[in-house]
GROMACS .gro file of C-alpha atoms in nm:
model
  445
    1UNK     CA    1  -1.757   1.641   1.370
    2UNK     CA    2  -1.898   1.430   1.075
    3UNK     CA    3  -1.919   1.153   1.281
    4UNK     CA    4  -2.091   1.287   1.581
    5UNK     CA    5  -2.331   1.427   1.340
    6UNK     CA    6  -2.462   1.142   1.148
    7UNK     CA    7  -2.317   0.904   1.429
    8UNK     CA    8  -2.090   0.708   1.211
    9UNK     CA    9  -1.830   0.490   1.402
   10UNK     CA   10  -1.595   0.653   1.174
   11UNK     CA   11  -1.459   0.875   0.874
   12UNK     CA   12  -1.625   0.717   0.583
   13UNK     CA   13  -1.383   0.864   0.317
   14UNK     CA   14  -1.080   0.954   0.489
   15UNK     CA   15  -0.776   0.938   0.213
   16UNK     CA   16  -0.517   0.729   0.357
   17UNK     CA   17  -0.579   0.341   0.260
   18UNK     CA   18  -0.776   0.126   0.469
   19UNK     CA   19  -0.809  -0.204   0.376
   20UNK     CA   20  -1.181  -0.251   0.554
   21UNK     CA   21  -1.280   0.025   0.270
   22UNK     CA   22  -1.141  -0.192  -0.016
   23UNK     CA   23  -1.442  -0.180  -0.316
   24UNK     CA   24  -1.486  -0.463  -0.553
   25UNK     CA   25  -1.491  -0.233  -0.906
   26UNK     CA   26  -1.491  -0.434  -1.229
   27UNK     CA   27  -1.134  -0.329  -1.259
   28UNK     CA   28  -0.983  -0.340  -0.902
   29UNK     CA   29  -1.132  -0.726  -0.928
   30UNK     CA   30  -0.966  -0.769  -1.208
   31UNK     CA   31  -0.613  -0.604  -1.104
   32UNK     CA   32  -0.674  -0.838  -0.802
   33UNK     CA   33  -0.682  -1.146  -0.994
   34UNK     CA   34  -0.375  -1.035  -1.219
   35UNK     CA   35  -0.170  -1.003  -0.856
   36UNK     CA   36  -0.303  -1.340  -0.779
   37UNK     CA   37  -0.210  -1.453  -1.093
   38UNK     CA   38   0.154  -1.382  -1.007
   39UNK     CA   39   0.150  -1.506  -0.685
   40UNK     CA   40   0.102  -1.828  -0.779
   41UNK     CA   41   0.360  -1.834  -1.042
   42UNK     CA   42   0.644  -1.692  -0.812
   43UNK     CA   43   0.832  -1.590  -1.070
   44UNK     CA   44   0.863  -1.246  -1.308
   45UNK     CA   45   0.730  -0.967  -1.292
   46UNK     CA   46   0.369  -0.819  -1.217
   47UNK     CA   47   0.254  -0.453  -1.334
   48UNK     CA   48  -0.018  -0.227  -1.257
   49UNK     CA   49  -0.080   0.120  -1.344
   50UNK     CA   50  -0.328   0.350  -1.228
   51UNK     CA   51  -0.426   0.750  -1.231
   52UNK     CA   52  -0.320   0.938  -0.898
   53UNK     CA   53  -0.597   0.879  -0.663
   54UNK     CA   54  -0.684   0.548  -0.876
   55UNK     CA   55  -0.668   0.318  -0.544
   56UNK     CA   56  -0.347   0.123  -0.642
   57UNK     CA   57  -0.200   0.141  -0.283
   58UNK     CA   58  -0.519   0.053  -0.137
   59UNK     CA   59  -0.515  -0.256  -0.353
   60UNK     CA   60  -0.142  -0.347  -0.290
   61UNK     CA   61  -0.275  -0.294   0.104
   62UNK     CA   62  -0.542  -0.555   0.038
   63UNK     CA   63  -0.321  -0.804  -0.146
   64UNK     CA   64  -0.117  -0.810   0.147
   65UNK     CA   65  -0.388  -0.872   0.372
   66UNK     CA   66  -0.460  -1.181   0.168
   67UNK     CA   67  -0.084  -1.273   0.175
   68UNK     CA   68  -0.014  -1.637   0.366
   69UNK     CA   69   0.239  -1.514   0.561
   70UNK     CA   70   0.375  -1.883   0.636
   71UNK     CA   71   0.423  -1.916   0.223
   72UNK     CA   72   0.510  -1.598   0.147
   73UNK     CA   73   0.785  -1.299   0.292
   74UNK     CA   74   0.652  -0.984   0.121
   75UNK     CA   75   0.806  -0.675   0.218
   76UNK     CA   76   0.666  -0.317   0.021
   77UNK     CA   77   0.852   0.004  -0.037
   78UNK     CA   78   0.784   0.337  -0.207
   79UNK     CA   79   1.058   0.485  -0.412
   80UNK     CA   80   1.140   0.839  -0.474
   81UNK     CA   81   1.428   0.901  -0.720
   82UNK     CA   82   1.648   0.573  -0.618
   83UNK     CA   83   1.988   0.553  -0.742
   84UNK     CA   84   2.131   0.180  -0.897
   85UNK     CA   85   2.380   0.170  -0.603
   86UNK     CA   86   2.121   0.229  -0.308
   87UNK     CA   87   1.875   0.001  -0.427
   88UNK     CA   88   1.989  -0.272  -0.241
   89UNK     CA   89   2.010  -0.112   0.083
   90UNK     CA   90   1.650  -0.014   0.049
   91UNK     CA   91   1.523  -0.348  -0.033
   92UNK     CA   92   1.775  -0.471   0.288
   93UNK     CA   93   1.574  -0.251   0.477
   94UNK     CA   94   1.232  -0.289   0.363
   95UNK     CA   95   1.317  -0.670   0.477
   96UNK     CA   96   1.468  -0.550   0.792
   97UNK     CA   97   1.771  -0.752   0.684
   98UNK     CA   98   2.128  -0.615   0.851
   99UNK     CA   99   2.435  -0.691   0.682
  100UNK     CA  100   2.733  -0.841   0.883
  101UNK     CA  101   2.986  -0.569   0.691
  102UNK     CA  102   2.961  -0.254   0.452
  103UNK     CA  103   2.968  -0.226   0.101
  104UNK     CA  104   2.781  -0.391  -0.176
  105UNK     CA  105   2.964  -0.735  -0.147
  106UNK     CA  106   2.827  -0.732   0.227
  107UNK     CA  107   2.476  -0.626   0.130
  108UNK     CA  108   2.439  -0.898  -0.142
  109UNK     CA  109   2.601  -1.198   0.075
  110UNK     CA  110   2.342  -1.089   0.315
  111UNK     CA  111   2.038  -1.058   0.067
  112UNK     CA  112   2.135  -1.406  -0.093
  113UNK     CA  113   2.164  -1.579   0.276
  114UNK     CA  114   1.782  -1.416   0.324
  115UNK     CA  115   1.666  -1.589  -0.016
  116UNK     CA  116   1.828  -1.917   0.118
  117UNK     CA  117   1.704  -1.895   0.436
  118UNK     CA  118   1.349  -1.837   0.346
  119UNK     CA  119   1.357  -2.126   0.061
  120UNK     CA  120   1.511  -2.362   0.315
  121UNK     CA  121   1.162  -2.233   0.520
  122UNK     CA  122   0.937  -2.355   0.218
  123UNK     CA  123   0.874  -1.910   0.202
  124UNK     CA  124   0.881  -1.743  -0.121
  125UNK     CA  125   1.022  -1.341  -0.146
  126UNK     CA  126   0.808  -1.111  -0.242
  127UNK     CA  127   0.903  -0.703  -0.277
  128UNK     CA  128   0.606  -0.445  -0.420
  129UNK     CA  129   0.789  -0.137  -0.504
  130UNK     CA  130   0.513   0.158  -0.550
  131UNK     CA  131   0.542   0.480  -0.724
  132UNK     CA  132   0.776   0.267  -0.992
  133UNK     CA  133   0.762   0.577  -1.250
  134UNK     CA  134   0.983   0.734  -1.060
  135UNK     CA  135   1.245   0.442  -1.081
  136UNK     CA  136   1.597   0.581  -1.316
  137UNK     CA  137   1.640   0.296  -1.563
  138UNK     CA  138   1.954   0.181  -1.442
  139UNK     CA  139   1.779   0.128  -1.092
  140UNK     CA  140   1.538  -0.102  -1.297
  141UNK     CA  141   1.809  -0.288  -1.438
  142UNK     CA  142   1.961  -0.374  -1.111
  143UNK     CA  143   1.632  -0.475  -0.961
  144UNK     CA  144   1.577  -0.689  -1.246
  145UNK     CA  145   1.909  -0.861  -1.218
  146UNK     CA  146   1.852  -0.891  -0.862
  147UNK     CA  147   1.525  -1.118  -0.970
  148UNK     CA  148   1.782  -1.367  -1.125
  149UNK     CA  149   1.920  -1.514  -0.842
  150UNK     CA  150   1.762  -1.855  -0.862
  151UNK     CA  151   1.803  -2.214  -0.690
  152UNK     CA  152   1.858  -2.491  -0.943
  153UNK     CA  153   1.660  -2.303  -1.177
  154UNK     CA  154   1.388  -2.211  -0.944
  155UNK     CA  155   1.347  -1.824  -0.861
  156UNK     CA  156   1.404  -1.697  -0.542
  157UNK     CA  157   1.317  -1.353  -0.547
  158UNK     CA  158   0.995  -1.160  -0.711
  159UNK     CA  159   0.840  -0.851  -0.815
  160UNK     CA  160   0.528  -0.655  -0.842
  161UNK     CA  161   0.574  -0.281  -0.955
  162UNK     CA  162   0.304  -0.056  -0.924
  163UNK     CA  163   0.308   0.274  -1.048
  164UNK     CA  164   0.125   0.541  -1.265
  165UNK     CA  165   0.048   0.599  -1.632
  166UNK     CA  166   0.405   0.741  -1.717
  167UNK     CA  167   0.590   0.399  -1.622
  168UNK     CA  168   0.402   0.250  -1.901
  169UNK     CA  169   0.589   0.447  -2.143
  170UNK     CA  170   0.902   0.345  -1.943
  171UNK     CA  171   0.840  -0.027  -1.987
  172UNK     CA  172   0.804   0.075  -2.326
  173UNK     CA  173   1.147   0.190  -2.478
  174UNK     CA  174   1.383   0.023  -2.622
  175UNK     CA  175   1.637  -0.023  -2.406
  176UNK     CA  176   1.391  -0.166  -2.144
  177UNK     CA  177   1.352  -0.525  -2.349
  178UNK     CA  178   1.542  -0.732  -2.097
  179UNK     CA  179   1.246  -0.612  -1.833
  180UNK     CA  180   0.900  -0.608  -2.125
  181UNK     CA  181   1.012  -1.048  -2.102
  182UNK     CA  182   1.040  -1.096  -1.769
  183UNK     CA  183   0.693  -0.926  -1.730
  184UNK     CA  184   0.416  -1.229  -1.688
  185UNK     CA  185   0.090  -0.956  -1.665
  186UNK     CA  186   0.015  -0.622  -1.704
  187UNK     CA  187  -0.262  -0.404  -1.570
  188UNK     CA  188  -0.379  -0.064  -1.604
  189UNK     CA  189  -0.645   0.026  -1.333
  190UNK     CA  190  -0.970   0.220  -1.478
  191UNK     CA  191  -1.194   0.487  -1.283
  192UNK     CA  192  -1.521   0.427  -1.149
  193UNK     CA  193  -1.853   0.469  -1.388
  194UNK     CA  194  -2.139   0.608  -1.243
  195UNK     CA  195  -2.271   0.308  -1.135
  196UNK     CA  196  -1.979   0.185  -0.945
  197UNK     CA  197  -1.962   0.565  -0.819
  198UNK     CA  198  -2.282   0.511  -0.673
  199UNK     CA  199  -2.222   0.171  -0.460
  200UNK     CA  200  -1.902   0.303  -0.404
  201UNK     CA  201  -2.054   0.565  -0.213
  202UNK     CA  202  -2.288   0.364  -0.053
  203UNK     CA  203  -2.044   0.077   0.048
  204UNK     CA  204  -1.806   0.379   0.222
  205UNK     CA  205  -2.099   0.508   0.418
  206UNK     CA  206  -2.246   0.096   0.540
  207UNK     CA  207  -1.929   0.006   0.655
  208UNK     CA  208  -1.909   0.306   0.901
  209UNK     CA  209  -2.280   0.231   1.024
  210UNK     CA  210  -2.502   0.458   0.797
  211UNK     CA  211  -2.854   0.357   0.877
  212UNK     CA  212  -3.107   0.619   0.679
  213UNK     CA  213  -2.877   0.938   0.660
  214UNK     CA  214  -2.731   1.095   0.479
  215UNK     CA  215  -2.955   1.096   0.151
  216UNK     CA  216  -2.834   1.120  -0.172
  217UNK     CA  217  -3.044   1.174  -0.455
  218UNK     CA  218  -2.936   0.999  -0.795
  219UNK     CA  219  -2.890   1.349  -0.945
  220UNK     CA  220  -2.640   1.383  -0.664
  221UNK     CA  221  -2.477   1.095  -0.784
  222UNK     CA  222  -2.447   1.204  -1.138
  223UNK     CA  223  -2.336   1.494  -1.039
  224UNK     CA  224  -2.049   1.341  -0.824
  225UNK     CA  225  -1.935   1.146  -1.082
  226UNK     CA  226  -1.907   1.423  -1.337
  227UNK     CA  227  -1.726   1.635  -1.048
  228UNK     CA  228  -1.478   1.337  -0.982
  229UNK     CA  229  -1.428   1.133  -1.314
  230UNK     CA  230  -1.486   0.853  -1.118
  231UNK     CA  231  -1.133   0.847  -0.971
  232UNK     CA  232  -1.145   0.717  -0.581
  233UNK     CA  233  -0.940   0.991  -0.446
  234UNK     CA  234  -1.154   1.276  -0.605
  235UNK     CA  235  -1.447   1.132  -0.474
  236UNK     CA  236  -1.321   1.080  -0.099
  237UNK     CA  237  -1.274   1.430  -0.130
  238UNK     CA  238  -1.566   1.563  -0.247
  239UNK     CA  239  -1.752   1.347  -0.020
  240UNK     CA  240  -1.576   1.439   0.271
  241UNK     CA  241  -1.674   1.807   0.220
  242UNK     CA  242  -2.026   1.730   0.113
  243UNK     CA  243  -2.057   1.544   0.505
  244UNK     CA  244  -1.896   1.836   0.638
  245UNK     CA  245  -2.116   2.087   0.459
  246UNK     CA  246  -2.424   1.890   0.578
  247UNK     CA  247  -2.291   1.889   0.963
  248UNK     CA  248  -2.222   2.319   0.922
  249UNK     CA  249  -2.550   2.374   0.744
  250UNK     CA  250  -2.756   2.081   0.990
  251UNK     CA  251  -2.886   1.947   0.630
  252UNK     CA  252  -2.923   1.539   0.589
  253UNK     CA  253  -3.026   1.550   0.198
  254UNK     CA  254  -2.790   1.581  -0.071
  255UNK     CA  255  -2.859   1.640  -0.408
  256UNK     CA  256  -2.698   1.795  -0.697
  257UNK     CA  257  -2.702   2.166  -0.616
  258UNK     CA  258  -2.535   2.071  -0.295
  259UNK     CA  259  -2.302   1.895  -0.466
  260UNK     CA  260  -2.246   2.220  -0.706
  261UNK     CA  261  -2.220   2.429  -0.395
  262UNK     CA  262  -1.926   2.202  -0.269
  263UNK     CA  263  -1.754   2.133  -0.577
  264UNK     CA  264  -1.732   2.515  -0.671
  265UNK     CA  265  -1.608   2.591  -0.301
  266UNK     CA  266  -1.329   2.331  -0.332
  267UNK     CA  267  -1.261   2.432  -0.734
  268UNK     CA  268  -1.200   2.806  -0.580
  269UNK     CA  269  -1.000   2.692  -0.281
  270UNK     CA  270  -0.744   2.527  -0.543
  271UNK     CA  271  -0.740   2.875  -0.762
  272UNK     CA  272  -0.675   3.089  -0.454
  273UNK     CA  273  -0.383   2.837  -0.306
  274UNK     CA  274  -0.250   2.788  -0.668
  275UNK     CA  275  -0.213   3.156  -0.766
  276UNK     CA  276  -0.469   3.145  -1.064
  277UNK     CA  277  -0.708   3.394  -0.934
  278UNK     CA  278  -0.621   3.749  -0.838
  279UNK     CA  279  -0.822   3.936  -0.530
  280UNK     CA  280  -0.934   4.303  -0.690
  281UNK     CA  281  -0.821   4.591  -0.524
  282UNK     CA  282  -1.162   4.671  -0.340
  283UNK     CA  283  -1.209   4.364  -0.179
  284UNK     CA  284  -1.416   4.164  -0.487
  285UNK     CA  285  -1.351   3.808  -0.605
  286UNK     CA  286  -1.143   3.789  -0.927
  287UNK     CA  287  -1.351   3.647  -1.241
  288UNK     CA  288  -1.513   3.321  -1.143
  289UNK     CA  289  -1.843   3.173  -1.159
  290UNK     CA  290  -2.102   3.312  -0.878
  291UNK     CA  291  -2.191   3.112  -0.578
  292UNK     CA  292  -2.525   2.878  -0.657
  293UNK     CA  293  -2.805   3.007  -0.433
  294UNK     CA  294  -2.857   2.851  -0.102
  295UNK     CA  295  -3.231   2.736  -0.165
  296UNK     CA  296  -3.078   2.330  -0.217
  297UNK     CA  297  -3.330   2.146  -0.131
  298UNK     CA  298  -3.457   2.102  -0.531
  299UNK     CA  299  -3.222   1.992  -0.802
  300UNK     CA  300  -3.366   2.225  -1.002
  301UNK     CA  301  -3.093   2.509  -1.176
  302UNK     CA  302  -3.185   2.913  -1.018
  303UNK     CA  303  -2.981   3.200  -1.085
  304UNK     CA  304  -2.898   3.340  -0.761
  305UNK     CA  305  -3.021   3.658  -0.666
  306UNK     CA  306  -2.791   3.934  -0.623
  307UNK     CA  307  -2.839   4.051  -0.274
  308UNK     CA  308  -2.804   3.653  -0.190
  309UNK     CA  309  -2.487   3.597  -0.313
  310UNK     CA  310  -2.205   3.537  -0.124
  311UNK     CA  311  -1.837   3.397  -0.170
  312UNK     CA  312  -1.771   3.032  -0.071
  313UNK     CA  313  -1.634   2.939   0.267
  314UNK     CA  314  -1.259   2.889   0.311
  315UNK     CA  315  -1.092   2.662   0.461
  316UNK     CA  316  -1.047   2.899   0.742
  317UNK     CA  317  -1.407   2.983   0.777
  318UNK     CA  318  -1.445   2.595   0.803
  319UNK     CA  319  -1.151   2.627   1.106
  320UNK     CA  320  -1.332   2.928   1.275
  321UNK     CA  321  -1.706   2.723   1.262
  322UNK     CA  322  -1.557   2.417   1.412
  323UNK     CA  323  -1.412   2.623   1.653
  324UNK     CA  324  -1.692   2.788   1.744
  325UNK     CA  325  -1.920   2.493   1.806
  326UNK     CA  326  -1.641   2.258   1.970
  327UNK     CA  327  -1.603   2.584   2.271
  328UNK     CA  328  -2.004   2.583   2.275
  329UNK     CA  329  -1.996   2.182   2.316
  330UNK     CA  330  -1.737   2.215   2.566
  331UNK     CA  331  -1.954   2.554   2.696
  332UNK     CA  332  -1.700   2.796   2.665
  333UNK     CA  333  -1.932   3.015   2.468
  334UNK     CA  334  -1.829   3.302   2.256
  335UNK     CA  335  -1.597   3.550   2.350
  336UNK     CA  336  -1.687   3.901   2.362
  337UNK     CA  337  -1.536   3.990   2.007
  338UNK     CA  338  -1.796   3.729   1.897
  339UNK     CA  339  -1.484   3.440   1.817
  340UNK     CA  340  -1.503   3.148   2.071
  341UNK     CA  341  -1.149   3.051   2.200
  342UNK     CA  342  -0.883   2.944   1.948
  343UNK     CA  343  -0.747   2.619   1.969
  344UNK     CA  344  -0.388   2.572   2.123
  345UNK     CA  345  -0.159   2.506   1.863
  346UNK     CA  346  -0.089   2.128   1.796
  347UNK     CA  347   0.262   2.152   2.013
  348UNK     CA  348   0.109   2.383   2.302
  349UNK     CA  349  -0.053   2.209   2.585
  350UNK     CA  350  -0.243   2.432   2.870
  351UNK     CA  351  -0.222   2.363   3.200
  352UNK     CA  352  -0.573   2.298   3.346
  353UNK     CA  353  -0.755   2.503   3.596
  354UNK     CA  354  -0.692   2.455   3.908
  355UNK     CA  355  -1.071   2.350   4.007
  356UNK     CA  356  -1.115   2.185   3.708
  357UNK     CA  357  -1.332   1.831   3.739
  358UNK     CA  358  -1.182   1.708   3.440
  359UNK     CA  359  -1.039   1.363   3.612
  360UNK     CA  360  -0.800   1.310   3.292
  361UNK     CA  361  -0.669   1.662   3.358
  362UNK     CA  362  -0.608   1.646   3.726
  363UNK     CA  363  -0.405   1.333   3.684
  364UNK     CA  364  -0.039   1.376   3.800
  365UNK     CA  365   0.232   1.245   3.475
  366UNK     CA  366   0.486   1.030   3.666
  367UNK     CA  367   0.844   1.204   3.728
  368UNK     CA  368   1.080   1.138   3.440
  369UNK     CA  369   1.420   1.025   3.576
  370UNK     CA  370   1.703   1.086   3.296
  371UNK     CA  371   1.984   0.869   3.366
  372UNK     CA  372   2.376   1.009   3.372
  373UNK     CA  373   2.504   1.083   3.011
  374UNK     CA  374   2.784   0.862   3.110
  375UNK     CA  375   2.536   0.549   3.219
  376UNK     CA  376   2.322   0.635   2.885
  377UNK     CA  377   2.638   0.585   2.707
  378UNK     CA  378   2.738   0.240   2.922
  379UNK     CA  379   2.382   0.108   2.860
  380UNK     CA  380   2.337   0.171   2.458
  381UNK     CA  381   2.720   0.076   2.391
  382UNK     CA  382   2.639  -0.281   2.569
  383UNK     CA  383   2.317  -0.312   2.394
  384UNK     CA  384   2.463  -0.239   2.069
  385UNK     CA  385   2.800  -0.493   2.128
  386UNK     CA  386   2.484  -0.742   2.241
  387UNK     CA  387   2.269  -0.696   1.912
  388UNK     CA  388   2.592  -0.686   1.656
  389UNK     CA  389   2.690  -1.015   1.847
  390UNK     CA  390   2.304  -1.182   1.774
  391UNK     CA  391   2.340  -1.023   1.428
  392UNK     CA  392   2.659  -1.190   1.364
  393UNK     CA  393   2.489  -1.535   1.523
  394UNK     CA  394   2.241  -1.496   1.300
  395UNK     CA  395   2.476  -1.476   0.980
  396UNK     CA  396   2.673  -1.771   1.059
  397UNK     CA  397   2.316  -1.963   1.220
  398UNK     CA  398   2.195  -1.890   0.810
  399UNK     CA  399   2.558  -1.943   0.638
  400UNK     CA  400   2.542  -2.293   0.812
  401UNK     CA  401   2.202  -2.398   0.724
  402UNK     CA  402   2.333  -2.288   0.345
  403UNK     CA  403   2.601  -2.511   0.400
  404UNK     CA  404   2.401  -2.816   0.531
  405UNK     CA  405   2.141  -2.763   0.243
  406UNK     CA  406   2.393  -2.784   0.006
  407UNK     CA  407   2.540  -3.083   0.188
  408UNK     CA  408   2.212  -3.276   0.132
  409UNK     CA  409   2.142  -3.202  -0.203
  410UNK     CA  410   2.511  -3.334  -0.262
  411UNK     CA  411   2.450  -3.644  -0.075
  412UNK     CA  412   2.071  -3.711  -0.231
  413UNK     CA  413   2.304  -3.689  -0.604
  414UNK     CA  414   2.546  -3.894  -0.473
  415UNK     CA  415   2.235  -4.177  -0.345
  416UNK     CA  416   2.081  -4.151  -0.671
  417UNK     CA  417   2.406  -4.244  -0.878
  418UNK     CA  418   2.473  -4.541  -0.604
  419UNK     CA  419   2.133  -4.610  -0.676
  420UNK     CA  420   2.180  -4.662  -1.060
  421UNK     CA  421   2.487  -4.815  -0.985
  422UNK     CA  422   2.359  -5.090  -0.799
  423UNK     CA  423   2.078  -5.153  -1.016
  424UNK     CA  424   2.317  -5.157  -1.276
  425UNK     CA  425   2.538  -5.431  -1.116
  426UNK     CA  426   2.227  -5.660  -1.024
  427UNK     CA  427   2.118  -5.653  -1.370
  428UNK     CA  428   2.452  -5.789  -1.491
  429UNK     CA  429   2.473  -6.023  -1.201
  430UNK     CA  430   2.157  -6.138  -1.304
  431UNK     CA  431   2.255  -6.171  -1.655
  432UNK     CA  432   2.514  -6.377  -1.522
  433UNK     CA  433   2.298  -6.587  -1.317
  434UNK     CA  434   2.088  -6.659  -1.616
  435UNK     CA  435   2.366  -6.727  -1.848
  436UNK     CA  436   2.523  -6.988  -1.637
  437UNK     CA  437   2.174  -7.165  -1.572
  438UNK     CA  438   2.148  -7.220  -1.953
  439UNK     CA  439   2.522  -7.350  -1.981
  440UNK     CA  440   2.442  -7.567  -1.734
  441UNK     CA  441   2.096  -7.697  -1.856
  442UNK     CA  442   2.284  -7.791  -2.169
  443UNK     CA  443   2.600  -7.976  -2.011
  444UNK     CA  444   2.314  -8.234  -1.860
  445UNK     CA  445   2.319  -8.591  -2.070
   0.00000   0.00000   0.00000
């Protein structure tokens, strides 16, 4: 609806990361270069810490995006409450790595073969593990011994851990010492100012085509930032309901009593779903602050009259409008109790009419033909003895080049000592060759 409205080619400040939305802040430039940092010194670990909604997966999203894949294997997981002993088997499968057996002797053999293989490749490893707070310490122990497995003294395996405030005060206990040296940089990311706020905005809203609309007024913006504390999240948010409020209420101009209107409709959304605020037993709203008056167009602070006042829309009044004008788009008007037709739940499809001209509607779906259980059976056993037979290819095809890598360092030792050897004997057989030109220089009458 937004973006038919203001015609963008796109939701401007949908939540989930998108790397094309990546902002330059001060400190997301600077986080950047810290990630950078540790790149190029393959070895340790990197840190950053954020507030929720700070934009830390959105920058892990953009490192990798930057990542030279032909240098680099960088795999990314998020971590709930991970045990010591399953650690490996997540990182196994974040690098879509299969072990040949079971158990942990299996799962290391197959991790180390990985390292191996990619050094033998010229690759480096790289594993971002997000939402680190939640990390037990003995899980950070093991992934910290993990990091020592090393070729000849160089380091095979790396780290970046990303996670928010609270891991800094794990880093920072005693018993976490081991981990505080092995850390190269740290980072903590900061929210946005109000100037950042602003281009921020503005950025969001170019890259989806904005040409002249919406406005916002630089009250709007200070008023935004105050909402928001600057924090990316908070203002994706906010934004998304200010574009929705101007598509309901056909309004292209936002300023800072719009921005009231939608911040106090979202603050009383979160008291209703969170408990806080108690419905009084004639019908009235519990104890909050009344609804600004809808005369917006001026930033200018009215007290609301009474007979204007009203309680802010709900999310379901927001599902009932869009409702309403998606049947008169598709012109199935309003039904006689004055509600256009409800939506068919997500899982629900209805048939079309038989006369409809909808062409993608009248199209057949091509028969479905389930094969035997028996054949099913026959087919996914054979492909299963085929892809445990590549897999086990694949182990020996890496255990081999292991060997053969070990087989030339040995013999590029073995040509350096023959090297010093032989120099060693032509300098004494030259010794020799000069000794025996002076005897004989002095045996001549």
């Amino acid at each position: 609806m937004i973006e038919d409205y203001f015609g963008f080619s796109a939701q401007p400040f949908k939540l989930s990361p998108d790397t094309k939305f990546f902002f330059s802040s001060a400190s997301h430039t600077k986080a950047m270069a810290y990630l950078h940092y540790g790149l190029r010194q393959a070895e340790g670990f990197i840190v950053i810490t954020g507030e929720i909604g700070a934009g830390k997966s959105l920058l892990i999203e953009h490192m990798f995006d930057q990542i030279n894949e032909s240098a680099v294997s960088a795999a990314h997981i998020v971590t709930s409450s991970v045990e010591p002993e399953h650690l490996l088997g997540q990182v196994l499968s974040a690098f879509q790595i299969e072990p040949a057996g079971t158990g942990r002797t299996a799962e290391l053999e197959a991790f180390e073969d990985f390292l191996f293989d990619n050094v033998n490749r010229g690759r480096r490893v790289l594993l971002v593990v997000d939402e680190a707070q939640n990390l037990p310490s003995q899980t950070i122990e093991e992934l910290r011994m993990l990091t020592n497995i090393n070729h000849r003294g160089t380091p095979l395996f790396q780290v970046f851990l990303v996670g928010q405030p609270e891991f800094r005060q794990t880093l920072a206990r005693a018993d976490m010492e081991q981990l505080r040296q092995r850390v190269i940089a740290s980072y903590h990311l900061q929210a946005l100012d109000r100037e950042e706020t602003r281009d921020y905005i503005d950025y969001r809203l170019s890259v989806v085509g904005r040409t002249e609309q919406p406005v916002f007024t630089e009250e709007a913006f200070d008023a935004i930032h105050a909402h928001t504390g600057g924090v990316p999240r908070r203002i994706n948010a906010l934004c998304t309901r200010l574009l929705l409020f101007c598509a309901l209420e056909d309004r292209t101009l936002i300023n800072s009593r719009v921005v009231a209107t939608v911040a106090a409709e979202l603050a009383h959304e979160v008291s209703d779903a969170s408990g806080a605020m108690r419905r009084q037993p004639n019908g009235a709203g519990g104890a909050h602050a009344p609804a600004p008056s809808r005369d917006l167009d001026s930033d200018a602070v009215q007290s609301p009259a009474p007979q204007r006042q009203q309680a802010p829309a709900s999310l379901t009044d927001v599902a009932t409008a869009l409702s309403v004008l998606a049947a008169e788009k598709a012109g199935a008007g309003p039904q006689p109790n004055g509600h256009a037709t409800p939506y068919p739940p997500p899982s629900v499809k209805q048939a079309p009419a038989a006369n409809s001209d909808d062409k993608e509607h009248t199209k057949l779906a091509p028969p479905v033909v389930k094969p035997a259980p028996g054949q099913q059976a026959k087919r996914s056993a054979t492909v299963m003895d085929q892809i445990l037979a590549l897999r086990q290819d694949l182990h020996e095809a890496h255990r081999g080049n292991r060997e053969i890598y070990e087989a030339i360092a040995a013999l590029d030792d073995q040509q350096t000592d023959n090297v010093i050897q032989l120099t060693e004997h032509l300098d004494r057989a030259d010794g020799l060759l000069r000794a025996i030109r002076r005897h004989g220089q002095r045996r001549q009458p």
